[in-house]
Short mmCIF file of C-alpha atoms in Angstrom, two decimals:
data_model
loop_
_atom_site.label_atom_id
_atom_site.label_comp_id
_atom_site.label_asym_id
_atom_site.label_seq_id
_atom_site.Cartn_x
_atom_site.Cartn_y
_atom_site.Cartn_z
CA MET A 1 41.17 185.55 161.06
CA GLU A 2 37.64 186.83 161.57
CA ILE A 3 36.93 188.83 164.70
CA VAL A 4 33.31 189.61 165.53
CA PHE A 5 32.25 192.32 167.98
CA VAL A 6 28.64 192.14 169.15
CA LEU A 7 26.85 195.50 169.20
CA PHE A 8 23.60 196.39 170.93
CA ASP A 9 21.83 199.44 172.26
CA ARG A 10 23.13 200.94 175.51
CA ILE A 11 26.60 199.55 174.88
CA THR A 12 29.62 201.03 176.64
CA ALA A 13 31.67 202.22 173.67
CA LEU A 14 35.13 201.76 175.18
CA ASP A 15 34.34 198.10 176.00
CA ALA A 16 34.29 197.48 172.26
CA VAL A 17 36.70 200.09 170.93
CA GLY A 18 39.50 199.34 173.40
CA PRO A 19 40.02 195.75 172.25
CA TYR A 20 39.09 196.70 168.71
CA GLU A 21 42.01 199.11 168.49
CA VAL A 22 44.38 196.30 169.48
CA LEU A 23 42.89 193.31 167.68
CA GLN A 24 42.29 195.09 164.35
CA ARG A 25 46.09 195.44 164.17
CA LEU A 26 46.65 191.67 164.34
CA PRO A 27 48.22 190.55 161.07
CA GLY A 28 45.50 189.11 158.84
CA ALA A 29 42.62 190.26 161.00
CA THR A 30 39.23 191.06 159.55
CA VAL A 31 36.96 192.74 162.07
CA LYS A 32 33.18 192.68 161.76
CA PHE A 33 30.79 194.60 163.97
CA ALA A 34 27.51 192.72 164.12
CA ALA A 35 24.14 193.00 165.83
CA LYS A 36 20.73 191.44 165.59
CA GLU A 37 20.18 193.64 162.56
CA PRO A 38 22.67 195.89 160.77
CA GLY A 39 22.41 199.53 161.74
CA GLU A 40 23.37 202.09 164.36
CA TYR A 41 23.63 201.14 168.01
CA ARG A 42 23.90 203.82 170.67
CA THR A 43 25.70 204.18 173.95
CA ASP A 44 23.87 204.51 177.21
CA LYS A 45 23.21 208.25 177.02
CA GLY A 46 22.68 208.17 173.28
CA PHE A 47 25.62 210.46 172.50
CA LEU A 48 27.49 208.06 170.25
CA ALA A 49 26.40 205.49 167.69
CA LEU A 50 28.58 202.64 166.46
CA VAL A 51 27.60 200.95 163.23
CA ALA A 52 26.95 197.23 162.88
CA ASP A 53 27.65 196.39 159.25
CA HIS A 54 26.50 192.82 159.71
CA ALA A 55 23.67 190.79 161.16
CA LEU A 56 24.75 188.19 163.70
CA ARG A 57 23.23 185.45 161.53
CA ASP A 58 25.67 186.39 158.74
CA VAL A 59 28.80 185.94 160.87
CA PRO A 60 28.19 182.55 162.50
CA ARG A 61 31.80 181.34 162.67
CA PRO A 62 34.17 183.96 164.06
CA ASP A 63 37.65 182.96 165.11
CA ILE A 64 37.43 185.47 167.94
CA LEU A 65 34.18 186.62 169.49
CA VAL A 66 34.13 189.77 171.63
CA VAL A 67 31.04 190.59 173.69
CA PRO A 68 31.29 194.10 175.15
CA GLY A 69 29.30 195.30 178.14
CA GLY A 70 27.00 198.13 179.02
CA PHE A 71 23.60 198.62 180.59
CA GLY A 72 22.11 197.04 177.47
CA THR A 73 23.38 193.65 178.56
CA ARG A 74 20.43 193.58 180.98
CA GLU A 75 18.23 192.97 177.95
CA LEU A 76 20.78 190.84 176.14
CA VAL A 77 20.93 188.19 178.85
CA GLU A 78 17.25 187.48 178.16
CA ASP A 79 17.46 187.69 174.40
CA GLU A 80 17.29 184.14 173.10
CA GLU A 81 18.33 185.16 169.59
CA VAL A 82 21.55 186.70 170.85
CA LEU A 83 22.25 183.86 173.31
CA HIS A 84 21.66 181.31 170.55
CA TYR A 85 24.14 183.18 168.37
CA VAL A 86 26.77 183.31 171.12
CA ARG A 87 26.41 179.59 171.84
CA GLY A 88 26.72 178.70 168.17
CA ALA A 89 29.66 181.00 167.54
CA HIS A 90 31.45 179.61 170.60
CA GLU A 91 31.46 176.15 169.02
CA HIS A 92 33.72 177.49 166.30
CA THR A 93 35.83 180.13 167.99
CA THR A 94 39.46 179.93 168.91
CA TRP A 95 38.75 182.55 171.59
CA THR A 96 35.44 183.60 173.12
CA THR A 97 35.86 186.84 175.03
CA SER A 98 33.97 189.49 176.92
CA VAL A 99 34.62 192.89 178.43
CA CYS A 100 32.84 194.27 181.49
CA SER A 101 29.22 193.10 181.83
CA GLY A 102 29.59 191.31 178.50
CA SER A 103 30.56 188.33 180.66
CA LEU A 104 26.96 188.17 181.88
CA VAL A 105 25.94 187.45 178.29
CA LEU A 106 28.47 184.65 178.06
CA GLY A 107 27.09 183.43 181.39
CA ALA A 108 23.49 183.58 180.24
CA ALA A 109 24.51 181.61 177.15
CA GLY A 110 25.78 178.90 179.50
CA LEU A 111 29.43 179.29 178.65
CA LEU A 112 30.77 180.10 182.10
CA ARG A 113 29.50 177.15 184.13
CA GLY A 114 32.26 175.95 186.44
CA LEU A 115 34.70 178.60 185.28
CA ASP A 116 36.40 181.52 186.99
CA ALA A 117 35.32 184.76 185.37
CA THR A 118 35.31 188.48 185.83
CA SER A 119 33.09 191.41 184.94
CA HIS A 120 32.62 195.04 185.91
CA TRP A 121 33.35 195.05 189.64
CA THR A 122 29.75 196.00 190.44
CA GLU A 123 28.50 192.90 188.59
CA LEU A 124 30.90 190.30 189.93
CA GLU A 125 28.35 188.64 192.19
CA THR A 126 25.87 188.38 189.32
CA LEU A 127 28.25 185.91 187.69
CA ARG A 128 27.36 183.33 190.35
CA GLN A 129 23.84 182.89 188.97
CA TYR A 130 25.45 181.54 185.80
CA GLY A 131 27.56 179.04 187.67
CA ALA A 132 30.79 181.04 187.43
CA THR A 133 33.19 181.90 190.22
CA PRO A 134 33.77 185.66 190.28
CA THR A 135 37.37 186.79 190.54
CA LEU A 136 38.56 190.35 190.96
CA GLN A 137 41.26 190.01 188.33
CA ARG A 138 41.64 192.23 185.32
CA VAL A 139 41.78 189.41 182.77
CA VAL A 140 40.67 185.84 183.46
CA THR A 141 41.59 183.14 180.96
CA GLN A 142 39.93 179.73 181.24
CA GLY A 143 40.65 177.54 178.28
CA LYS A 144 39.45 179.54 175.30
CA VAL A 145 37.11 181.72 177.35
CA VAL A 146 38.58 185.08 178.34
CA THR A 147 36.68 187.58 180.46
CA ALA A 148 37.95 191.07 181.20
CA ALA A 149 36.98 193.40 184.03
CA GLY A 150 35.24 196.73 183.55
CA VAL A 151 35.42 198.91 180.43
CA SER A 152 39.12 199.78 180.00
CA ALA A 153 40.23 196.24 180.91
CA GLY A 154 39.46 195.18 177.35
CA ILE A 155 42.67 196.85 176.21
CA ASP A 156 44.80 194.70 178.52
CA MET A 157 42.79 191.61 177.56
CA ALA A 158 43.36 192.24 173.87
CA LEU A 159 47.10 192.75 174.31
CA ASP A 160 47.32 189.55 176.30
CA LEU A 161 45.36 187.72 173.59
CA THR A 162 47.55 189.23 170.89
CA ALA A 163 50.65 187.86 172.58
CA ARG A 164 49.08 184.39 172.75
CA ILE A 165 47.99 184.50 169.12
CA ALA A 166 50.85 186.30 167.38
CA GLY A 167 53.70 186.40 169.88
CA ASP A 168 55.12 188.89 172.34
CA ASP A 169 56.82 190.99 169.68
CA VAL A 170 53.60 191.65 167.80
CA ALA A 171 51.84 192.55 171.06
CA GLN A 172 54.68 194.94 171.91
CA LEU A 173 54.51 196.51 168.45
CA ILE A 174 50.80 197.09 168.83
CA GLN A 175 51.22 198.46 172.33
CA LEU A 176 53.77 200.91 170.95
CA GLY A 177 51.45 201.77 168.07
CA ILE A 178 48.62 202.74 170.39
CA GLU A 179 51.16 204.32 172.76
CA TYR A 180 49.71 202.38 175.66
CA ASP A 181 51.92 203.67 178.42
CA PRO A 182 49.13 204.42 180.87
CA GLN A 183 49.64 207.24 183.36
CA PRO A 184 46.34 207.70 185.15
CA PRO A 185 46.40 210.77 187.42
CA PHE A 186 44.91 208.75 190.30
CA ASP A 187 45.09 205.18 191.56
CA SER A 188 41.36 204.77 191.71
CA GLY A 189 40.73 202.18 189.03
CA SER A 190 39.55 199.27 191.11
CA PRO A 191 37.46 198.90 194.26
CA ALA A 192 40.55 197.50 196.01
CA LYS A 193 42.58 200.64 195.26
CA ALA A 194 40.10 203.53 195.19
CA PRO A 195 39.46 205.49 198.39
CA LYS A 196 36.71 203.76 200.35
CA GLU A 197 34.43 206.80 200.23
CA ILE A 198 34.74 206.91 196.42
CA VAL A 199 33.72 203.24 196.18
CA GLU A 200 30.73 203.86 198.45
CA ARG A 201 29.71 206.96 196.53
CA TYR A 202 29.90 205.04 193.26
CA ARG A 203 27.67 202.29 194.65
CA ALA A 204 25.17 204.88 195.86
CA LEU A 205 25.07 206.61 192.46
CA LEU A 206 24.58 203.27 190.73
CA ALA A 207 21.80 202.25 193.11
CA ALA A 208 20.05 205.60 192.47
CA ARG A 209 19.94 205.02 188.74
CA SER A 210 19.01 201.34 188.81
CA MET B 1 28.63 221.80 179.16
CA GLU B 2 28.88 220.96 175.46
CA ILE B 3 31.69 218.66 174.36
CA VAL B 4 32.33 218.31 170.63
CA PHE B 5 34.34 215.47 169.11
CA VAL B 6 35.43 215.99 165.52
CA LEU B 7 34.98 212.94 163.28
CA PHE B 8 36.49 212.28 159.86
CA ASP B 9 37.34 209.37 157.65
CA ARG B 10 40.37 207.25 158.60
CA ILE B 11 40.01 208.23 162.24
CA THR B 12 41.62 206.12 164.97
CA ALA B 13 38.56 205.06 166.95
CA LEU B 14 40.20 204.83 170.38
CA ASP B 15 41.50 208.41 170.05
CA ALA B 16 37.89 209.53 170.25
CA VAL B 17 36.26 206.82 172.33
CA GLY B 18 38.89 206.82 175.11
CA PRO B 19 38.26 210.43 176.17
CA TYR B 20 34.58 210.11 175.25
CA GLU B 21 34.12 207.36 177.82
CA VAL B 22 35.53 209.65 180.52
CA LEU B 23 34.14 213.03 179.51
CA GLN B 24 30.58 211.83 178.83
CA ARG B 25 30.45 210.98 182.54
CA LEU B 26 31.14 214.57 183.61
CA PRO B 27 28.10 215.91 185.45
CA GLY B 28 26.04 218.01 183.05
CA ALA B 29 27.96 216.98 179.95
CA THR B 30 26.33 216.88 176.54
CA VAL B 31 28.53 215.20 173.96
CA LYS B 32 28.15 215.82 170.24
CA PHE B 33 30.01 213.96 167.53
CA ALA B 34 30.35 216.26 164.54
CA ALA B 35 31.92 216.22 161.08
CA LYS B 36 31.83 218.28 157.91
CA GLU B 37 28.51 216.60 157.21
CA PRO B 38 26.48 214.30 159.45
CA GLY B 39 26.93 210.63 158.66
CA GLU B 40 29.17 207.61 159.16
CA TYR B 41 32.93 208.00 159.37
CA ARG B 42 35.19 204.98 159.18
CA THR B 43 38.42 203.93 160.78
CA ASP B 44 41.56 203.43 158.76
CA LYS B 45 40.85 199.89 157.61
CA GLY B 46 37.13 200.55 157.27
CA PHE B 47 36.10 197.99 159.88
CA LEU B 48 34.25 200.39 162.17
CA ALA B 49 32.05 203.41 161.54
CA LEU B 50 31.28 206.07 164.15
CA VAL B 51 28.31 208.30 163.53
CA ALA B 52 28.47 212.08 163.40
CA ASP B 53 25.02 213.30 164.37
CA HIS B 54 25.94 216.91 163.71
CA ALA B 55 27.60 219.10 161.11
CA LEU B 56 30.50 221.14 162.44
CA ARG B 57 28.71 224.35 161.39
CA ASP B 58 25.89 223.45 163.79
CA VAL B 59 28.10 223.17 166.87
CA PRO B 60 30.19 226.36 166.65
CA ARG B 61 30.61 227.02 170.36
CA PRO B 62 31.68 223.93 172.29
CA ASP B 63 32.93 224.26 175.85
CA ILE B 64 35.38 221.45 175.17
CA LEU B 65 36.67 220.58 171.72
CA VAL B 66 38.34 217.20 171.15
CA VAL B 67 40.20 216.57 167.90
CA PRO B 68 41.16 212.88 167.61
CA GLY B 69 43.91 211.57 165.36
CA GLY B 70 44.33 208.99 162.68
CA PHE B 71 45.73 208.78 159.15
CA GLY B 72 42.84 210.96 158.02
CA THR B 73 44.43 213.97 159.70
CA ARG B 74 46.75 214.12 156.70
CA GLU B 75 43.80 215.43 154.71
CA LEU B 76 42.36 217.41 157.62
CA VAL B 77 45.42 219.64 158.00
CA GLU B 78 44.76 220.93 154.49
CA ASP B 79 41.00 221.21 154.83
CA GLU B 80 40.21 224.90 155.19
CA GLU B 81 36.62 224.22 156.22
CA VAL B 82 37.72 222.10 159.16
CA LEU B 83 40.56 224.44 160.13
CA HIS B 84 38.17 227.42 160.01
CA TYR B 85 35.82 225.52 162.30
CA VAL B 86 38.58 224.65 164.76
CA ARG B 87 39.80 228.26 164.88
CA GLY B 88 36.31 229.60 165.46
CA ALA B 89 35.42 227.01 168.09
CA HIS B 90 38.68 227.68 169.93
CA GLU B 91 37.62 231.30 170.47
CA HIS B 92 34.77 230.04 172.64
CA THR B 93 36.14 226.91 174.30
CA THR B 94 37.15 226.48 177.89
CA TRP B 95 39.42 223.65 176.71
CA THR B 96 40.71 222.88 173.23
CA THR B 97 42.16 219.37 173.13
CA SER B 98 43.62 216.79 170.81
CA VAL B 99 44.65 213.17 170.94
CA CYS B 100 47.45 211.63 168.87
CA SER B 101 47.86 213.24 165.44
CA GLY B 102 44.82 215.40 166.16
CA SER B 103 47.40 217.88 167.44
CA LEU B 104 48.56 218.40 163.85
CA VAL B 105 45.08 219.71 163.09
CA LEU B 106 45.30 222.16 166.00
CA GLY B 107 48.72 223.10 164.65
CA ALA B 108 47.49 223.62 161.11
CA ALA B 109 44.75 225.83 162.52
CA GLY B 110 47.47 227.99 164.03
CA LEU B 111 46.65 227.19 167.65
CA LEU B 112 50.00 225.72 168.72
CA ARG B 113 52.38 228.53 167.76
CA GLY B 114 54.88 229.04 170.56
CA LEU B 115 53.43 226.23 172.66
CA ASP B 116 54.77 222.92 173.88
CA ALA B 117 52.68 220.11 172.45
CA THR B 118 52.62 216.38 171.91
CA SER B 119 51.27 213.92 169.35
CA HIS B 120 51.72 210.32 168.35
CA TRP B 121 55.43 209.68 168.92
CA THR B 122 56.00 209.15 165.20
CA GLU B 123 54.57 212.61 164.45
CA LEU B 124 56.31 214.66 167.13
CA GLU B 125 58.72 216.34 164.74
CA THR B 126 55.85 217.33 162.44
CA LEU B 127 54.65 219.65 165.19
CA ARG B 128 57.62 221.94 164.53
CA GLN B 129 56.24 223.05 161.18
CA TYR B 130 53.32 224.56 163.08
CA GLY B 131 55.58 226.48 165.45
CA ALA B 132 55.14 224.11 168.37
CA THR B 133 57.82 222.56 170.52
CA PRO B 134 57.37 218.78 170.58
CA THR B 135 57.56 217.11 173.99
CA LEU B 136 57.50 213.39 174.65
CA GLN B 137 55.01 213.70 177.49
CA ARG B 138 51.73 211.89 177.70
CA VAL B 139 49.60 214.99 178.32
CA VAL B 140 50.76 218.55 177.66
CA THR B 141 48.68 221.41 179.06
CA GLN B 142 49.39 224.94 177.86
CA GLY B 143 46.79 227.41 179.01
CA LYS B 144 43.54 226.01 177.67
CA VAL B 145 45.20 223.91 174.97
CA VAL B 146 45.74 220.28 175.93
CA THR B 147 47.44 217.81 173.61
CA ALA B 148 47.73 214.10 174.37
CA ALA B 149 50.19 211.58 172.99
CA GLY B 150 49.18 208.61 170.82
CA VAL B 151 45.82 206.86 170.84
CA SER B 152 45.34 205.55 174.39
CA ALA B 153 46.76 208.75 175.93
CA GLY B 154 43.39 210.38 175.47
CA ILE B 155 42.08 208.44 178.47
CA ASP B 156 44.71 209.94 180.77
CA MET B 157 44.16 213.38 179.23
CA ALA B 158 40.42 213.17 179.86
CA LEU B 159 40.85 212.11 183.48
CA ASP B 160 43.28 214.94 184.04
CA LEU B 161 40.82 217.37 182.47
CA THR B 162 37.99 215.96 184.55
CA ALA B 163 39.93 216.64 187.73
CA ARG B 164 40.53 220.24 186.64
CA ILE B 165 36.89 220.79 185.70
CA ALA B 166 35.00 218.85 188.35
CA GLY B 167 37.52 218.01 191.05
CA ASP B 168 39.65 215.05 192.01
CA ASP B 169 36.77 213.11 193.54
CA VAL B 170 34.73 213.16 190.32
CA ALA B 171 37.79 212.07 188.34
CA GLN B 172 38.36 209.21 190.79
CA LEU B 173 34.69 208.18 190.57
CA ILE B 174 34.91 208.07 186.79
CA GLN B 175 38.20 206.18 186.87
CA LEU B 176 36.54 203.62 189.12
CA GLY B 177 33.52 203.50 186.82
CA ILE B 178 35.63 202.62 183.79
CA GLU B 179 37.80 200.40 186.00
CA TYR B 180 40.91 202.10 184.70
CA ASP B 181 43.52 200.15 186.60
CA PRO B 182 45.79 199.48 183.64
CA GLN B 183 47.86 196.31 183.66
CA PRO B 184 49.49 196.06 180.26
CA PRO B 185 51.31 192.73 179.82
CA PHE B 186 54.40 194.52 178.48
CA ASP B 187 56.16 197.85 179.09
CA SER B 188 56.29 198.75 175.44
CA GLY B 189 53.97 201.74 175.27
CA SER B 190 56.44 204.49 174.42
CA PRO B 191 59.56 204.70 172.27
CA ALA B 192 61.55 205.41 175.45
CA LYS B 193 60.40 202.15 177.05
CA ALA B 194 59.88 199.67 174.23
CA PRO B 195 62.76 197.41 173.21
CA LYS B 196 64.87 199.22 170.63
CA GLU B 197 64.28 196.59 167.95
CA ILE B 198 60.52 196.93 168.41
CA VAL B 199 60.77 200.71 167.90
CA GLU B 200 62.84 200.22 164.76
CA ARG B 201 60.50 197.59 163.41
CA TYR B 202 57.53 199.89 164.01
CA ARG B 203 59.23 202.70 162.11
CA ALA B 204 60.01 200.36 159.22
CA LEU B 205 56.40 199.14 159.03
CA LEU B 206 55.15 202.72 159.08
CA ALA B 207 57.57 203.78 156.36
CA ALA B 208 56.46 200.85 154.21
CA ARG B 209 52.82 201.92 154.33
CA SER B 210 53.39 205.64 153.89
#
């Protein structure tokens, strides 16, 4: 089972590494990190580089495709080479997935037309321009297309996918292996749950940097 | 505020990238990934490489030190160069932290003597040989030494640390930014919660590979 993660500059590292840590433990999984060209791809502030060992053109037929998010998706949604790759890979996948604003790339590739989908909560409305119906759910499964909400949601998405692919017991084993017994100190992880002033402050900070 | 993550071969990627995704958002944070020598360091199965931009010797005085875990810690606990670095850095840190089996490295450096500490649940007893008292808690704070349980626990640890450093509102903002509203499909994330047969099967798989 070949699992391809798409890398690009200004990626959000946890979008990729969360599901990676789950899916790489699937029995028989081979994981390939790929980008337009092999090399190092950096997170938004440049602090961390992840390495793409492969060029996208060399991994055309993944069983599972994972498109992470990050500010770099703003360029990706206009990058015909990447969109062409995503479209072609999708013809062969068992599962085509995204985390966070990675869903905008699936959308730009034309894969979300008529589907429910999710994204980082600040990008939900953007999904409409690709013909998708935004839903504030953590994981949205539509046929073989699975979109996850922002950043950390990729972990839940990958566990859900693992259960579908390999059964509940394997998903539970992996959850135990990564000791995923979340105990966040606050209940501030979604715009529906966070204090209203925190949500407004986040929007203001985002607007200031955009 | 300088935050140093220690990289090494056979690292568990999420151990580093979970807290990275939180702590890099701290106002004024500069994050440096460092290893014995700059270069690429790979996860256990070799699928993913993270890049160390710095040599440990070039980042001797971090404000926050994060030592992730992974099978590679088995070599790290006997690596005098790394242990010397950890000891020296600890003299200057505001917070010295670990995720998963990274706590064994803190232990081998002599930093856990007489302290409560945690680790990946399969390594808890190993902590005793370093004079620490193992505790099955997700995050254990003892003075400025903070140890987190396995893999995904680093996210909770980093949010907790963020609240201590920058206040609850900043921690809530960051939690909202990474949409950390965990919804695991199973309740199997700790040996106390997972079905007994899953825990036993995990132990058997681990024994078979050791």
